[in-house]
Short mmCIF file of C-alpha atoms and ligand atoms in Angstrom, two decimals:
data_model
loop_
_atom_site.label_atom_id
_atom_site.label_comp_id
_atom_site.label_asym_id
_atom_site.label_seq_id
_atom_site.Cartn_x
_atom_site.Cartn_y
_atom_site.Cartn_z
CA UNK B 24 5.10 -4.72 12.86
CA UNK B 25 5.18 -0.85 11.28
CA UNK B 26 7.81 0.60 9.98
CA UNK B 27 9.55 3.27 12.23
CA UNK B 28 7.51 6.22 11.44
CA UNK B 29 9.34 8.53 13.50
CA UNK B 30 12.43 8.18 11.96
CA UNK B 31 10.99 9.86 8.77
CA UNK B 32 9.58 12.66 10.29
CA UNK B 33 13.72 12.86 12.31
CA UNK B 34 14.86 12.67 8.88
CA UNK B 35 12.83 15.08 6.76
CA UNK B 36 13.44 17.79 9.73
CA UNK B 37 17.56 17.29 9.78
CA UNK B 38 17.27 17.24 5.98
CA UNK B 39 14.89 20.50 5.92
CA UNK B 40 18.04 22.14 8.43
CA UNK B 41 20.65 20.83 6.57
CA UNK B 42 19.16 22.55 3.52
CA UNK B 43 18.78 26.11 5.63
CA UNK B 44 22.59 25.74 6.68
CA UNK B 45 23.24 25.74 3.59
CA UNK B 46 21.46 27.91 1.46
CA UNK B 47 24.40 29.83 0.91
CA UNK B 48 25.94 27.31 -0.78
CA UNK B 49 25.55 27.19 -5.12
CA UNK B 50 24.81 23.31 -5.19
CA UNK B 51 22.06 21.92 -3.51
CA UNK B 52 22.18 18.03 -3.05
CA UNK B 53 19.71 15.72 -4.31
CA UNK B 54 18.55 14.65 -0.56
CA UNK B 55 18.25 18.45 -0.21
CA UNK B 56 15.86 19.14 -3.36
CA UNK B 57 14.12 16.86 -2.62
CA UNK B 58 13.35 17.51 1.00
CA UNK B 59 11.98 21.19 -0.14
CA UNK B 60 9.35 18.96 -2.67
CA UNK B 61 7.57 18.04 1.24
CA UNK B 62 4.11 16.95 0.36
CA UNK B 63 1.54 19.72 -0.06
CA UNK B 64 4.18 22.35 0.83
CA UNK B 65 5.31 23.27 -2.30
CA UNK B 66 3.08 24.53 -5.09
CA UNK B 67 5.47 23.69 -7.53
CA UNK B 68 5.51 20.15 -7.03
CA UNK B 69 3.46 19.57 -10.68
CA UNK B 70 0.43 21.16 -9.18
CA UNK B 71 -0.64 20.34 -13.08
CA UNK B 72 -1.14 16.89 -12.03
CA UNK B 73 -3.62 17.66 -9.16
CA UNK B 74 -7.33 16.84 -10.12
CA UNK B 75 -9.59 19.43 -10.68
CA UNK B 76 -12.33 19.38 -7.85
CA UNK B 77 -14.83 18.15 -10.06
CA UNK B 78 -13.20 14.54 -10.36
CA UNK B 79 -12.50 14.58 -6.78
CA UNK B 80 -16.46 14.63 -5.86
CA UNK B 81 -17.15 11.32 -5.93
CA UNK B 82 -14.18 10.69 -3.55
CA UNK B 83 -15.23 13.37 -1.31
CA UNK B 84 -18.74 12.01 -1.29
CA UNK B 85 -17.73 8.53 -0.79
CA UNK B 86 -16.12 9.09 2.80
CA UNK B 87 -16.13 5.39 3.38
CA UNK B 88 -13.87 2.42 1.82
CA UNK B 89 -12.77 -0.56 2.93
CA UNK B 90 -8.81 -1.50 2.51
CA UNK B 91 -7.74 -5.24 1.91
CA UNK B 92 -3.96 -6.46 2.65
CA UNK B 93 -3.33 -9.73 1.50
CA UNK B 94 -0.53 -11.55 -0.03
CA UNK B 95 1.96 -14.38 1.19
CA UNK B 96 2.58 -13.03 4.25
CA UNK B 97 -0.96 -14.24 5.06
CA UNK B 98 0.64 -17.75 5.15
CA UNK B 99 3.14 -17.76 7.61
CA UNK B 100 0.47 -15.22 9.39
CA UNK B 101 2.72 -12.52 10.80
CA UNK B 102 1.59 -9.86 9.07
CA UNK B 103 3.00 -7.81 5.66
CA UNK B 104 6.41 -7.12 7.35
CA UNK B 105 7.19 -10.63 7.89
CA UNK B 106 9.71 -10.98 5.49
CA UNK B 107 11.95 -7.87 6.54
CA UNK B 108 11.47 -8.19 10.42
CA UNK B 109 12.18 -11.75 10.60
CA UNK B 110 15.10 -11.26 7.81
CA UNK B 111 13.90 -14.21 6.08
CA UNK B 112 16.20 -14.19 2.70
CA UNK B 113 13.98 -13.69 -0.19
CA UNK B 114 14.60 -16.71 -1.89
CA UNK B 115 13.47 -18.63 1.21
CA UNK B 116 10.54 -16.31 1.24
CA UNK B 117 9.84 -16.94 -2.10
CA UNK B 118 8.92 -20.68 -1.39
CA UNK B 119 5.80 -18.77 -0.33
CA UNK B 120 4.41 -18.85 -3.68
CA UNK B 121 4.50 -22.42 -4.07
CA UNK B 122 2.00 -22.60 -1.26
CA UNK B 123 -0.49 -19.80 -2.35
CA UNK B 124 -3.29 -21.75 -3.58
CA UNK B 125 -5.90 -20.10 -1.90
CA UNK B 126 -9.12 -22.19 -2.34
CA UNK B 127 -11.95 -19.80 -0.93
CA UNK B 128 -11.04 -16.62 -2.55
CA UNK B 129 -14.24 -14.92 -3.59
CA UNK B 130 -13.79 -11.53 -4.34
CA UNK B 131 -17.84 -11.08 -4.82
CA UNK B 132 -18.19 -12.02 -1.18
CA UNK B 133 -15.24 -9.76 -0.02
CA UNK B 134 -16.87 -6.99 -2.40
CA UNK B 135 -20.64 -7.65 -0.94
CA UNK B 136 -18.97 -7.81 2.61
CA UNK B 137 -17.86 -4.07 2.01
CA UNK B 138 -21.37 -2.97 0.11
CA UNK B 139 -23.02 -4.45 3.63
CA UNK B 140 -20.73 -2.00 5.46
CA UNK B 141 -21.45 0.73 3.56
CA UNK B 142 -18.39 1.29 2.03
CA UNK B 143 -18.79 3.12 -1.14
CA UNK B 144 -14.91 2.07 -2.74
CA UNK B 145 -12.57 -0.70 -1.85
CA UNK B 146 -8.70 -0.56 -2.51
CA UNK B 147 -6.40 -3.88 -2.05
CA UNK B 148 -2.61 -4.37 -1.73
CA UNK B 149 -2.19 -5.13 -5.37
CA UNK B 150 1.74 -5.96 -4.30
CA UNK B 151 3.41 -4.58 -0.72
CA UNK B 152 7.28 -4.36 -0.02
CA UNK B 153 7.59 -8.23 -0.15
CA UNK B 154 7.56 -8.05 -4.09
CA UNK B 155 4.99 -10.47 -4.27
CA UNK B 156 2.62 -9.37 -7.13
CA UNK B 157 -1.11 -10.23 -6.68
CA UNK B 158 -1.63 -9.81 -10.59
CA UNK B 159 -0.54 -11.00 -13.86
CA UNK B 160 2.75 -8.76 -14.19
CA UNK B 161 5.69 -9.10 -16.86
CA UNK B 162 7.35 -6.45 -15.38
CA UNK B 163 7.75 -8.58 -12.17
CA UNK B 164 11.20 -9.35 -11.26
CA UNK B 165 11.58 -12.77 -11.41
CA UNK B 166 8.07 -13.43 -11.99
CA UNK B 167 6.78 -13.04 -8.64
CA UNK B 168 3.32 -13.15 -9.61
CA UNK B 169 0.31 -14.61 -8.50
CA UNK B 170 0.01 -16.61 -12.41
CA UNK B 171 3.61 -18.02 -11.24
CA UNK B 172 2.43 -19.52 -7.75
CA UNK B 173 0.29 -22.01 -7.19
CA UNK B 174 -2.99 -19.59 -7.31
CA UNK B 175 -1.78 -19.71 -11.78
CA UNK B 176 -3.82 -16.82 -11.79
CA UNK B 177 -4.05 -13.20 -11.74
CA UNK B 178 -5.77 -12.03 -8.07
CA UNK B 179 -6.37 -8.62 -9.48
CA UNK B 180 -9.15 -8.74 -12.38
CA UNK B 181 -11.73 -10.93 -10.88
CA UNK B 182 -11.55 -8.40 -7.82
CA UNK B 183 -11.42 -5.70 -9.90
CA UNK B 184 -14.93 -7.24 -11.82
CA UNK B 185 -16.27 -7.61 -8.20
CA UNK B 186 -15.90 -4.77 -7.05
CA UNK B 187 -17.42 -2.97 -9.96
CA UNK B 188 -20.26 -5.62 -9.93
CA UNK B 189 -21.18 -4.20 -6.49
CA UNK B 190 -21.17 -0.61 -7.75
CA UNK B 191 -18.59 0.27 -5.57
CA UNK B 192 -15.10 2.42 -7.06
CA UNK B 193 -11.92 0.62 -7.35
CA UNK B 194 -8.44 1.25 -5.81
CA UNK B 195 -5.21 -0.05 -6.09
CA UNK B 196 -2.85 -0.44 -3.70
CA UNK B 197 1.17 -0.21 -5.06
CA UNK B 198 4.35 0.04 -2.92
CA UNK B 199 7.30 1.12 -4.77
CA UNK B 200 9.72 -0.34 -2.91
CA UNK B 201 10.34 -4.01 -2.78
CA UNK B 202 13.31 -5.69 -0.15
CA UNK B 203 14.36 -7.94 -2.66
CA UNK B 204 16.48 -5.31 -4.16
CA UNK B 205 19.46 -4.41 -2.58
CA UNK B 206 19.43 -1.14 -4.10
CA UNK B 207 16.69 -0.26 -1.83
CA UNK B 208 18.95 -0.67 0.62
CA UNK B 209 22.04 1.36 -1.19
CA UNK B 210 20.74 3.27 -4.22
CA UNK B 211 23.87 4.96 -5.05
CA UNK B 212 26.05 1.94 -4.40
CA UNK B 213 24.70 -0.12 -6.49
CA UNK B 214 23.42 1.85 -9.67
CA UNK B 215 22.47 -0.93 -12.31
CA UNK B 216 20.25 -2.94 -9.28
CA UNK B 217 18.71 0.16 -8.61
CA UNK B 218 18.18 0.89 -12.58
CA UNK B 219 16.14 -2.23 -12.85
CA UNK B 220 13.86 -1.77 -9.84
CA UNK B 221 13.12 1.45 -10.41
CA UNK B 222 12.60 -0.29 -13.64
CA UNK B 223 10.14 -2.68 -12.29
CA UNK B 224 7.93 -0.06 -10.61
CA UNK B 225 7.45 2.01 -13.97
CA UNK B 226 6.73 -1.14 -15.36
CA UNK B 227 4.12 -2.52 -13.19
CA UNK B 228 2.35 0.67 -12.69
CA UNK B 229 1.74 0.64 -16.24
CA UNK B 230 0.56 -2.69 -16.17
CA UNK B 231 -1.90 -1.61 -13.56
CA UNK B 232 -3.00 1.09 -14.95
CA UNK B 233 -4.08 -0.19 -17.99
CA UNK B 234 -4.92 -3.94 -17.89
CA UNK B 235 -8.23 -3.60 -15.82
CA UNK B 236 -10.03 -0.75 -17.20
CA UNK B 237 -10.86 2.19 -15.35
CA UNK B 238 -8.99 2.47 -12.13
CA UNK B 239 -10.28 5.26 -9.70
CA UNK B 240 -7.76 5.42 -6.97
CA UNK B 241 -4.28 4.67 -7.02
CA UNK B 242 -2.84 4.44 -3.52
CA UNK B 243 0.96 4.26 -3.53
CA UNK B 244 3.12 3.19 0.23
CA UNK B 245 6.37 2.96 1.19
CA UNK B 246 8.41 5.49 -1.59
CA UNK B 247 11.01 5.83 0.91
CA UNK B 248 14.33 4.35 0.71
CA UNK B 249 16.22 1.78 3.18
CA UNK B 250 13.03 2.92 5.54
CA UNK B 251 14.66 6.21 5.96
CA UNK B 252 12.89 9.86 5.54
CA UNK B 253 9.91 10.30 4.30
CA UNK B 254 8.09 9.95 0.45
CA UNK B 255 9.52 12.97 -0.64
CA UNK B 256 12.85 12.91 0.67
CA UNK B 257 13.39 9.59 -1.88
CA UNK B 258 11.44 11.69 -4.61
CA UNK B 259 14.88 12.44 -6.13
CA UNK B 260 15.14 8.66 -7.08
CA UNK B 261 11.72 8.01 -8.10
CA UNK B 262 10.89 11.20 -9.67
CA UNK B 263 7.34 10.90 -8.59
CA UNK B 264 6.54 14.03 -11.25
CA UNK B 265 7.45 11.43 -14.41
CA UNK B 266 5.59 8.43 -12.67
CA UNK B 267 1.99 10.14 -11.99
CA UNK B 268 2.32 11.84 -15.22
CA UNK B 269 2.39 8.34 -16.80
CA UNK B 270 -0.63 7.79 -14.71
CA UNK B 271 -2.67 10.53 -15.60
CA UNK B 272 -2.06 9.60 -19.39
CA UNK B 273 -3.54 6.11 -18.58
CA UNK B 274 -5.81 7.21 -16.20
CA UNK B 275 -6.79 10.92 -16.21
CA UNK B 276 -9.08 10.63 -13.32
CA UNK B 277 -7.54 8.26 -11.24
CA UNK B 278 -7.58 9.75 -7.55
CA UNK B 279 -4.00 9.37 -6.13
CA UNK B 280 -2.42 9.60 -2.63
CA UNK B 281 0.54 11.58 -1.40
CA UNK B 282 2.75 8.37 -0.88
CA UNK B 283 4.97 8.13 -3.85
CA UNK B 284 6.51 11.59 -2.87
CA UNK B 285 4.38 13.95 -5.02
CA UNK B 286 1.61 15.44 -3.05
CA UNK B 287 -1.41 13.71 -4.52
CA UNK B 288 -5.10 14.59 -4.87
CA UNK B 289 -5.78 13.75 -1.07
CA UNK B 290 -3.58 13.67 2.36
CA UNK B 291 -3.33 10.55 4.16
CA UNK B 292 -3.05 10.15 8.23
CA UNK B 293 -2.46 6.37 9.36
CA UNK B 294 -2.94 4.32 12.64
CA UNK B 295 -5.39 3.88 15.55
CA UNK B 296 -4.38 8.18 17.53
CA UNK B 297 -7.55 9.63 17.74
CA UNK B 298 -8.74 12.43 15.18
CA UNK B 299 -9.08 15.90 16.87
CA UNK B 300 -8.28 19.81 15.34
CA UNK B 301 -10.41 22.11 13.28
CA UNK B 302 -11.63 21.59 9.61
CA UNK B 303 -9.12 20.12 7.12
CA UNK B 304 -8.63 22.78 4.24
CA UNK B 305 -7.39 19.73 2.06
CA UNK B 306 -9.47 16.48 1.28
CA UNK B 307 -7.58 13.64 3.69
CA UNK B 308 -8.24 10.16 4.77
CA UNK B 309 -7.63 8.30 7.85
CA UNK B 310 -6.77 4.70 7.41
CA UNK B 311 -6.20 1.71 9.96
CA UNK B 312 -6.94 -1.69 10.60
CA UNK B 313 -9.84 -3.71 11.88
CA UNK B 314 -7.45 -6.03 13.05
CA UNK B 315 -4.71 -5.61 15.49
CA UNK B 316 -2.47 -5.99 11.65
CA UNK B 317 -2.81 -5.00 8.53
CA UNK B 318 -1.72 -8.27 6.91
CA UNK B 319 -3.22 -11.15 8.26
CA UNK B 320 -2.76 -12.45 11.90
CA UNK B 321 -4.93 -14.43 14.45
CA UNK B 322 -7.55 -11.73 15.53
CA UNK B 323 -6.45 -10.07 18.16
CA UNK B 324 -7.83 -6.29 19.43
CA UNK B 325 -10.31 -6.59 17.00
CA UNK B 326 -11.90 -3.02 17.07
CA UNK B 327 -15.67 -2.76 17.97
CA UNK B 328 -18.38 -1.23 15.31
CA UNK B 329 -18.80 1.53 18.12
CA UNK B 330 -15.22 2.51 17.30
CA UNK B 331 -15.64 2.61 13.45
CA UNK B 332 -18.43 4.67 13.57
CA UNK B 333 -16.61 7.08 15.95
CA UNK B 334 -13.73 7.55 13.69
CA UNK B 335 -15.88 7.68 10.30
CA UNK B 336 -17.96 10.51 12.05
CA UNK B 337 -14.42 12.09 13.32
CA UNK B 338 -13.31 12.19 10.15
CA UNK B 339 -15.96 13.44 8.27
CA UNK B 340 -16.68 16.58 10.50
CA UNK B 341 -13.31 17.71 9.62
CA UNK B 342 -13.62 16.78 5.45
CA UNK B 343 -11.95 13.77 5.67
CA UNK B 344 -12.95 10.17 4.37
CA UNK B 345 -12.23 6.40 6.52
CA UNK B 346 -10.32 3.80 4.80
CA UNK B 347 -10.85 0.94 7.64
CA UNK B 348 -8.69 -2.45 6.26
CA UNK B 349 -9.70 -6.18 6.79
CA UNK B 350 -6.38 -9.20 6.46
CA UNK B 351 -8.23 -11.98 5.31
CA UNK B 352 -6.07 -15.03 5.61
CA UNK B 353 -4.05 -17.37 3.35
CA UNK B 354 -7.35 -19.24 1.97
CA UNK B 355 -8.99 -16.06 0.85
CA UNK B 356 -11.41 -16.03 4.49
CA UNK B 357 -11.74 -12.59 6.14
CA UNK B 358 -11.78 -13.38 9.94
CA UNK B 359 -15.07 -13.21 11.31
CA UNK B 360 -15.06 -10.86 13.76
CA UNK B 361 -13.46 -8.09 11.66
CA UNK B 362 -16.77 -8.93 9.23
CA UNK B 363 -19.07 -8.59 12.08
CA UNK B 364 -17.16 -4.97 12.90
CA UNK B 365 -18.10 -4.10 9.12
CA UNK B 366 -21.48 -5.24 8.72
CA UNK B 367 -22.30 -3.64 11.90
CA UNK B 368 -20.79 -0.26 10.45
CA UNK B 369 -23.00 -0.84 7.77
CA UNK B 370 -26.42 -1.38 9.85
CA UNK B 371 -25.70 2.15 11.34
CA UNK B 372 -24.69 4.07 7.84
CA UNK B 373 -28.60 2.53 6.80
CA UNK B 374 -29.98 4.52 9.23
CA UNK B 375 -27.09 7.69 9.52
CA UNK B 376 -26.20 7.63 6.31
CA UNK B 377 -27.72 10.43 4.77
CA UNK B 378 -25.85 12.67 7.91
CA UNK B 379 -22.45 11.28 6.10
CA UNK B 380 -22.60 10.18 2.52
CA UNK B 381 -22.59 13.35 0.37
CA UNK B 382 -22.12 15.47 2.76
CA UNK B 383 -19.51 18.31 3.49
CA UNK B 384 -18.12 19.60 6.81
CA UNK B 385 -19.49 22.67 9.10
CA UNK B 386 -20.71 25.16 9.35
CA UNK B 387 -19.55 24.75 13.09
CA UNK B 388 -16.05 23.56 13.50
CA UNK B 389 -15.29 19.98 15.27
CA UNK B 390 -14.85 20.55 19.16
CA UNK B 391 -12.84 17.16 20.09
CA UNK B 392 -14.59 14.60 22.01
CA UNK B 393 -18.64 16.85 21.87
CA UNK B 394 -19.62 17.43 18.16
CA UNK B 395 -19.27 17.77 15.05
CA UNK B 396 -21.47 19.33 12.09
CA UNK B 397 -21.89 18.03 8.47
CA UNK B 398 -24.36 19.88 5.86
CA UNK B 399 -25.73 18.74 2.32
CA UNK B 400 -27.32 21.11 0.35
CA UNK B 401 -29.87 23.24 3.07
CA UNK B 402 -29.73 20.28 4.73
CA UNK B 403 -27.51 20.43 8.41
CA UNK B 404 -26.36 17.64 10.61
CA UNK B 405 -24.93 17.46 14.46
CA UNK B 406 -23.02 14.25 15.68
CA UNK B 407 -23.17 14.87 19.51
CA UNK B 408 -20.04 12.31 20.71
CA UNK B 409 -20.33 13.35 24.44
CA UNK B 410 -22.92 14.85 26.42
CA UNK B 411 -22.36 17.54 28.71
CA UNK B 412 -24.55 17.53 31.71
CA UNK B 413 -26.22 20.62 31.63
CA UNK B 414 -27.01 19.99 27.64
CA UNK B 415 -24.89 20.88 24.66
CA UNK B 416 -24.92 24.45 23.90
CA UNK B 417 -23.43 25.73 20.38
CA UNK B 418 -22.29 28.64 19.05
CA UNK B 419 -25.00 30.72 16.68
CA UNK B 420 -25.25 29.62 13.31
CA UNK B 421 -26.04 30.93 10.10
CA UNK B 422 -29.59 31.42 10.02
CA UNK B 423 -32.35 31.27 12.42
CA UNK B 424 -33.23 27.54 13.70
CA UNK B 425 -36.66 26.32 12.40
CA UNK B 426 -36.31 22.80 13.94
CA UNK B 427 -34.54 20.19 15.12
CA UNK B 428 -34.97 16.32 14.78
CA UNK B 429 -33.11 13.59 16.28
CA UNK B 430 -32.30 10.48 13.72
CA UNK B 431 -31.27 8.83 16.96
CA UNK B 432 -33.98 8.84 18.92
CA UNK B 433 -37.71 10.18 19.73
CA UNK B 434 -36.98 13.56 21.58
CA UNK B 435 -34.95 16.44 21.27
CA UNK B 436 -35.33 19.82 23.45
CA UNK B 437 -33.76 22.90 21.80
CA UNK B 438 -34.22 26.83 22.56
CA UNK B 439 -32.43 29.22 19.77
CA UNK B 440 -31.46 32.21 21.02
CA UNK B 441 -29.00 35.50 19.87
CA UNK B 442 -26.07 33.16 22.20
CA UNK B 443 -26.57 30.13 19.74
CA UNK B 444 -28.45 26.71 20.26
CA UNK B 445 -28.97 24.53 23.07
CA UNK B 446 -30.27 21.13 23.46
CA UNK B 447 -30.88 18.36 25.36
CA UNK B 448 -31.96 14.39 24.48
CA UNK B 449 -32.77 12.23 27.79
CA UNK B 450 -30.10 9.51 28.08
CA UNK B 451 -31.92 6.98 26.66
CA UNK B 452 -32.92 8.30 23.44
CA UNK B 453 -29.08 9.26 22.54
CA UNK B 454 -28.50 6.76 20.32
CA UNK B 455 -24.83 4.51 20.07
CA UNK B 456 -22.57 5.57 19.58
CA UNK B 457 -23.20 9.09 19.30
CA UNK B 458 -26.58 11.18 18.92
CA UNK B 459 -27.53 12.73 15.14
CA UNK B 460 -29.57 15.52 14.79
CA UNK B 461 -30.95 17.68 11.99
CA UNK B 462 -31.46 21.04 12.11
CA UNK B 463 -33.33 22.86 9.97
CA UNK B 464 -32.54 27.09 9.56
CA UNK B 465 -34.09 29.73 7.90
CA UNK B 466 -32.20 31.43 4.93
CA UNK B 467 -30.18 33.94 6.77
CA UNK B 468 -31.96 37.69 6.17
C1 GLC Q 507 1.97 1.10 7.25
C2 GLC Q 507 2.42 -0.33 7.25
C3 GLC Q 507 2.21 -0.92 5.90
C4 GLC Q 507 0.77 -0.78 5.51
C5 GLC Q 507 0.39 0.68 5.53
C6 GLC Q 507 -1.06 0.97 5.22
O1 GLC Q 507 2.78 1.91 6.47
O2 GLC Q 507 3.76 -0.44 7.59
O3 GLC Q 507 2.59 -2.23 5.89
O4 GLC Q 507 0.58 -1.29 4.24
O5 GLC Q 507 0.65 1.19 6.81
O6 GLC Q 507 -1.34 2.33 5.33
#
């Protein structure tokens, strides 16, 4: 169902050789330029474009959204890559539209679904790589928009209203790349097919960026081409620089991600691997699905709330945010069990949530698998994932410890001393998933 992931990574490193090799050389070649623009390598890559830290806030405070992929490949219920993994032809894939006529879409409900979780922004697959447009588009090729199926309306604003409605921030979702081109598939080959879909995606990010208001994220995927390299090794076709500065004149604050080949305001690490390392100097969000799919599919490995919570606390110790994604299906339904997953997320942020929300990571770094810190304002916070036996004992921190209270649970032992902090909570008072305690210090002297 994903895209071969390793192949970009294959790619981008034979590119970044083939450029050493040959340095000496006067001409560098597009691929080659554009494999030295790697995300957040280069400080040249229109760091002018970058938002200052003050707009970011909100994002970094956020630290929990909730993604939505739907479209038409909800129908035939293989998930988003139907059309290129089965090779369906796009005009037989097309016929999709004709069907769309979803009669239980209720983006309030989807919106209050992700306020119950505690998510504090949503962001949905405004159009993926099938072409398919969600909203009201004249840039569309073909008019492969949601007012041209049998839905005859634009998808987009009454989310968009939703969403807002609920207080929480709004994202859109936008791949560049769309299979119904061949030029995707042979950019070079095929030069006035490629002129009009690069074409289309000027067009419709325009559109979305300035027929529903104020937009706060825009999350691009897939600015490869032919599903080779990575973002920025296609960033000589796209020109990524031109695009976002179109954005920011639309949308000055709009947060954007690192997947249209310029680095963005945030990094972006996908898929179920486990979060470990130190402290992330740059803001960064892990996303992946509920689901065993992105795009809807029967549910299958639906993940547990335990799991969720794990990852969201994962994440934040090391300054990053969780972007967890729900398919709903054809009709506009998300699945039941990914709802209970979310709602039970959100039961656990009521009572947590002031350890997360806000917050900002350290002053202890991460150690993978024990604990993690957070801290807001004098205010410090310890996620204990794993107990050791003989109670967890931490490195000194700044300032003396005053006291310690468990959110979790009744009881906490602790003894401060010039080695650091220990402290032990009996079994049953841990709390589940994982134990949070504050700790109060005195201003160092
Ligand atoms: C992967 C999937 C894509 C999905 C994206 C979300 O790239 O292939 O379909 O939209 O992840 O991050």
């Amino acid at each position: 169902m994903k895209p071969p992931r390793l192949l970009p990574l294959v790619a981008l490193a034979c590119s970044l050789l083939a450029g050493i090799a040959s340095a000496a050389e006067p001409q560098a070649s597009d691929e080659q330029r554009s494999a030295t623009k790697t995300a957040n390598a280069d400080p040249t890559l229109a760091p002018d474009l970058l938002l200052p830290a003050k707009d970011m806030a909100w994002w970094r405070d956020a630290k929990f959204g909730v993604f939505v992929h739907w479209g038409l490949y909800a129908i035939p219920a293989k998930g988003e890559w139907h059309m290129f993994n089965d090779k369906v032809p796009a005009a037989e894939y097309a016929k999709l539209a004709q069907q769309f006529n979803p009669q239980h879409y209720d983006p309030d409900a989807w919106a209050q679904l992700a306020a119950d979780g505690g998510a504090r922004y949503m962001v949905l697959t405004t159009r993926h790589h099938d072409g398919f447009s969600l909203f009201a588009s004249k840039a569309s090729w073909g008019q492969f928009d949601a007012p041209h199926s049998a839905a005859k309306r634009d998808l987009v604003a009454p989310w968009v209203e939703a969403v807002r409605r609920h207080g929480l921030r709004v994202g859109l979702y936008y791949s560049p790349l769309d299979w119904r081109f061949p030029a995707y598939f042979h950019p070079r080959e095929m030069p006035e097919n490629a002129r009009e879909f690069k074409q289309q995606t000027y067009g419709q990010i325009q559109e979305l960026m300035s027929q529903y208001g104020r937009i706060d994220v825009l999350w691009y995927d897939g600015g490869w081409l032919a599903h080779q390299g990575s973002d920025a090794d296609a960033a000589w076709f796209w020109e990524p620089d031109r695009l976002n500065r179109i954005v920011r004149k639309l949308q000055p604050q709009v947060v954007i991600n690192p997947r249209s080949g310029w680095q963005g305001d945030f990094d972006t690490e996908e898929g179920d691997a486990p979060i470990r390392g130190p402290i992330r100097a740059r803001p960064w969000e892990k996303t992946f699905s509920i689901n065993g799919a992105w795009g809807y599919v029967p549910e299958n490995n639906v993940k547990s709330t335990d799991e969720v919570v794990k990852a969201l606390v994962n994440a934040v110790v090391r300054n990053g945010n969780l972007l967890v994604n729900l398919g709903p299906d054809a009709d506009g339904v998300v699945p039941p069990r990914q709802s209970e997953t979310l709602r039970g997320v959100g039961r656990w942020l009521q009572r947590y949530g002031q350890a997360v929300y806000d917050t900002r990571p350290g002053p202890l770094q991460p150690v993978d698998g024990v604990y993690g810190m957070t801290q807001h304002g004098d205010k410090r916070f310890l996620f204990v994932l794993s107990w050791p036996e003989a109670g967890l004992a931490l490195p000194a921190l700044p300032g003396r410890v005053t006291g310690v209270r468990n959110l979790s649970g009744a009881d906490v032992a602790w003894r401060d001393g010039p080695q650091g902090l220990t402290l032990s909570v009996p079994a049953e008072q841990r709390g589940e998933p994982v134990t949070v305690l504050e700790i109060s210090t005195a201003a160092p002297q």
